[in-house]
């Protein structure tokens, strides 16, 4: 007797450093995965397509979901759906992710931002399960935020560009120009991984008591205050490579308490519940891709 066809979904966490590709079944068991370095669009997309073509031997892929860095067109009704817009990542503007994968694989493809994807995954399976208002902020090569407010993703059919808001300078950081190629000293320009690297060297090698972490906390707390005041989220999930250093989270909470100055009447416990790490850790983006694949048509 022929066994029933196994349903398999493809997911990509398209980041500034690598495209993480995964194949998973309906119950989120990983069948295959690979990391493709983000170099030129030609190289990176070809390697990803090759992975999905060669990884599937016994099943066909039901759908592919891509949670990507931005800015890009995420409006399914737009003729440019899946196309990167001009932004800090040089060489990628004008590249159409949707048609590249749709044409090569011949399956339904859904695309959203990396942070919207990660937020949807945390809402479905992670630390924001059951919430109707929440934000997911990634702090890595770049900074971005996905925001759900009263059950709706903010910014649709486009997406927020929260990483590029202006922030108040830390008093010991007045001379640094910032690393955002567009704005210099925006939030991303002052608090992303590359911005830490530019001032202090490899963030992974910095001591826990290095002043870099206080500076980072000062900026990220401002981001949390802006999110809390604008959208009143039940949770602000802080993810991304830079925040794998867990000792930064308590510093951010302390700075948040200082900056907001009890304006919303939050207790220490409230702030503990508000500013949290992702349950899905570094895989939040990948599961975002899988969520998009499983929910084709989600808007
Ligand atoms: Zn910027």
XYZ file of C-alpha atoms in Angstrom, residues 47-261:
215
model
C 22.438 28.163 -3.873
C 19.112 28.380 -2.034
C 17.178 27.113 -5.067
C 19.662 24.264 -5.452
C 19.115 23.287 -1.789
C 15.348 23.082 -2.161
C 15.612 21.188 -5.454
C 18.108 18.641 -4.184
C 16.786 18.219 -0.625
C 13.433 16.874 -1.757
C 13.536 13.282 -2.865
C 10.322 11.707 -1.587
C 8.034 14.698 -1.261
C 7.236 17.832 -3.095
C 7.248 21.125 -1.245
C 3.769 22.441 -0.494
C 4.810 26.097 -0.316
C 7.798 28.307 0.435
C 7.775 31.161 2.955
C 10.508 33.795 3.039
C 11.116 36.108 5.984
C 13.593 38.641 4.638
C 15.612 41.718 5.504
C 14.136 44.870 4.036
C 13.179 47.188 2.684
C 11.132 45.179 0.200
C 7.684 45.092 -1.364
C 5.503 42.731 0.720
C 2.160 43.611 -0.879
C 0.824 40.466 -2.621
C -1.362 42.729 -4.781
C 1.632 44.674 -6.076
C 3.306 43.835 -9.389
C 6.630 44.231 -7.572
C 5.778 41.764 -4.747
C 9.011 40.419 -3.290
C 11.261 43.081 -4.849
C 13.986 44.687 -2.739
C 13.837 48.471 -2.544
C 16.907 50.720 -2.291
C 18.317 50.423 1.255
C 21.493 49.845 3.215
C 22.188 46.433 1.586
C 23.993 47.301 -1.630
C 23.558 45.184 -4.747
C 20.113 43.859 -3.782
C 17.820 46.714 -4.836
C 15.546 45.623 -7.697
C 16.076 41.882 -7.087
C 12.738 40.035 -7.073
C 12.741 37.189 -4.549
C 9.203 36.150 -5.410
C 9.737 35.523 -9.105
C 13.196 34.000 -8.538
C 11.799 31.239 -6.300
C 8.376 30.939 -7.916
C 9.878 30.463 -11.390
C 12.581 28.039 -10.236
C 10.454 25.870 -7.915
C 6.960 26.252 -9.366
C 5.273 26.345 -5.942
C 3.335 29.025 -3.992
C 5.702 31.561 -2.408
C 4.872 33.987 0.428
C 7.157 36.828 1.477
C 7.223 39.129 4.473
C 9.892 40.919 6.476
C 12.185 38.925 8.742
C 10.731 40.643 11.790
C 7.097 40.196 10.751
C 7.897 36.517 10.137
C 9.637 36.135 13.494
C 6.773 37.921 15.237
C 4.178 35.650 13.584
C 6.195 32.592 14.664
C 6.461 33.875 18.255
C 2.699 34.545 18.236
C 1.980 31.035 16.949
C 4.555 28.997 18.835
C 6.624 31.226 21.106
C 6.630 33.825 23.839
C 3.791 35.931 22.394
C 1.315 33.053 22.052
C -2.230 34.342 22.351
C -1.246 38.018 22.384
C -3.095 40.537 20.204
C -0.467 43.293 20.472
C 3.247 42.583 20.406
C 6.488 43.693 18.800
C 9.514 41.741 17.639
C 12.754 43.688 17.318
C 15.853 42.197 15.739
C 19.255 43.581 16.619
C 21.879 42.098 14.334
C 23.526 43.258 11.113
C 20.631 45.703 11.008
C 17.738 46.655 13.263
C 14.064 46.218 12.419
C 10.725 45.721 14.125
C 7.560 43.815 13.318
C 4.564 45.190 15.205
C 1.161 43.637 15.824
C -1.437 46.070 17.163
C -4.981 44.919 18.019
C -4.473 41.782 15.945
C -3.179 43.569 12.819
C 0.376 43.845 11.548
C 1.295 47.525 11.512
C 2.306 49.119 8.217
C 0.555 46.717 5.804
C 0.589 46.573 2.838
C 4.090 47.987 3.413
C 6.132 47.482 6.590
C 7.564 49.628 9.382
C 11.157 50.869 9.131
C 11.545 51.196 12.856
C 15.311 50.580 12.789
C 15.828 53.985 11.219
C 14.168 56.201 13.821
C 16.271 58.911 15.471
C 17.361 58.365 19.061
C 18.928 60.538 21.721
C 22.723 60.199 21.904
C 24.428 58.522 24.817
C 26.586 61.210 26.503
C 29.765 59.163 25.877
C 28.910 58.577 22.226
C 28.599 62.086 20.833
C 31.440 61.862 18.286
C 30.547 58.561 16.615
C 29.105 59.157 13.149
C 27.005 55.960 13.084
C 27.122 53.178 10.502
C 23.788 53.463 8.665
C 24.741 54.134 5.045
C 21.582 56.218 4.621
C 21.215 58.143 7.915
C 24.469 57.701 9.805
C 23.314 57.933 13.402
C 19.811 56.423 13.366
C 18.940 53.578 15.790
C 20.497 51.019 13.419
C 23.496 53.284 12.902
C 24.137 53.426 16.662
C 22.989 50.061 18.043
C 23.429 47.370 15.335
C 26.189 44.750 15.473
C 28.327 46.621 12.905
C 27.980 49.848 14.937
C 29.372 48.086 18.030
C 32.122 46.612 15.899
C 33.056 50.026 14.510
C 33.529 51.508 17.994
C 34.703 48.598 20.137
C 35.737 45.642 17.913
C 34.070 42.241 17.783
C 31.029 42.403 20.150
C 31.387 38.698 20.938
C 34.792 39.381 22.494
C 33.690 42.265 24.725
C 33.676 41.719 28.507
C 30.278 41.710 30.212
C 31.113 44.921 32.051
C 32.288 46.764 28.917
C 30.663 50.188 28.533
C 29.507 49.145 25.045
C 26.678 47.154 26.638
C 25.438 50.132 28.680
C 25.476 52.233 25.527
C 23.594 49.534 23.615
C 21.045 49.249 26.432
C 20.581 53.038 26.435
C 19.640 52.984 22.737
C 17.521 49.822 22.804
C 15.608 51.064 25.852
C 14.659 54.149 23.830
C 13.386 51.840 21.095
C 11.305 49.935 23.670
C 9.917 53.164 25.141
C 8.889 54.359 21.657
C 7.180 51.027 20.951
C 5.449 50.934 24.347
C 4.174 54.499 24.052
C 3.073 54.156 20.417
C 1.471 50.704 20.367
C 1.050 49.529 23.979
C 2.279 45.978 23.157
C 1.811 43.113 25.629
C 5.369 42.020 24.817
C 8.431 43.478 23.137
C 10.553 40.549 22.034
C 14.214 41.426 21.522
C 16.013 38.992 19.216
C 18.873 38.919 16.725
C 22.542 38.044 16.896
C 23.706 40.929 19.093
C 21.279 40.066 21.905
C 22.459 36.479 22.229
C 24.532 38.007 25.013
C 21.801 37.601 27.603
C 23.290 39.923 30.231
C 22.194 42.922 28.132
C 18.469 42.323 28.695
C 18.465 43.330 32.419
C 20.402 46.499 31.493
C 17.786 47.359 28.864
C 14.990 46.869 31.418
C 16.721 49.152 33.935
C 17.270 51.827 31.287
C 13.667 51.445 30.153
C 12.443 52.024 33.717
C 14.654 55.133 33.993
C 13.602 56.586 30.676
C 9.853 55.996 30.857
C 9.901 57.208 34.461
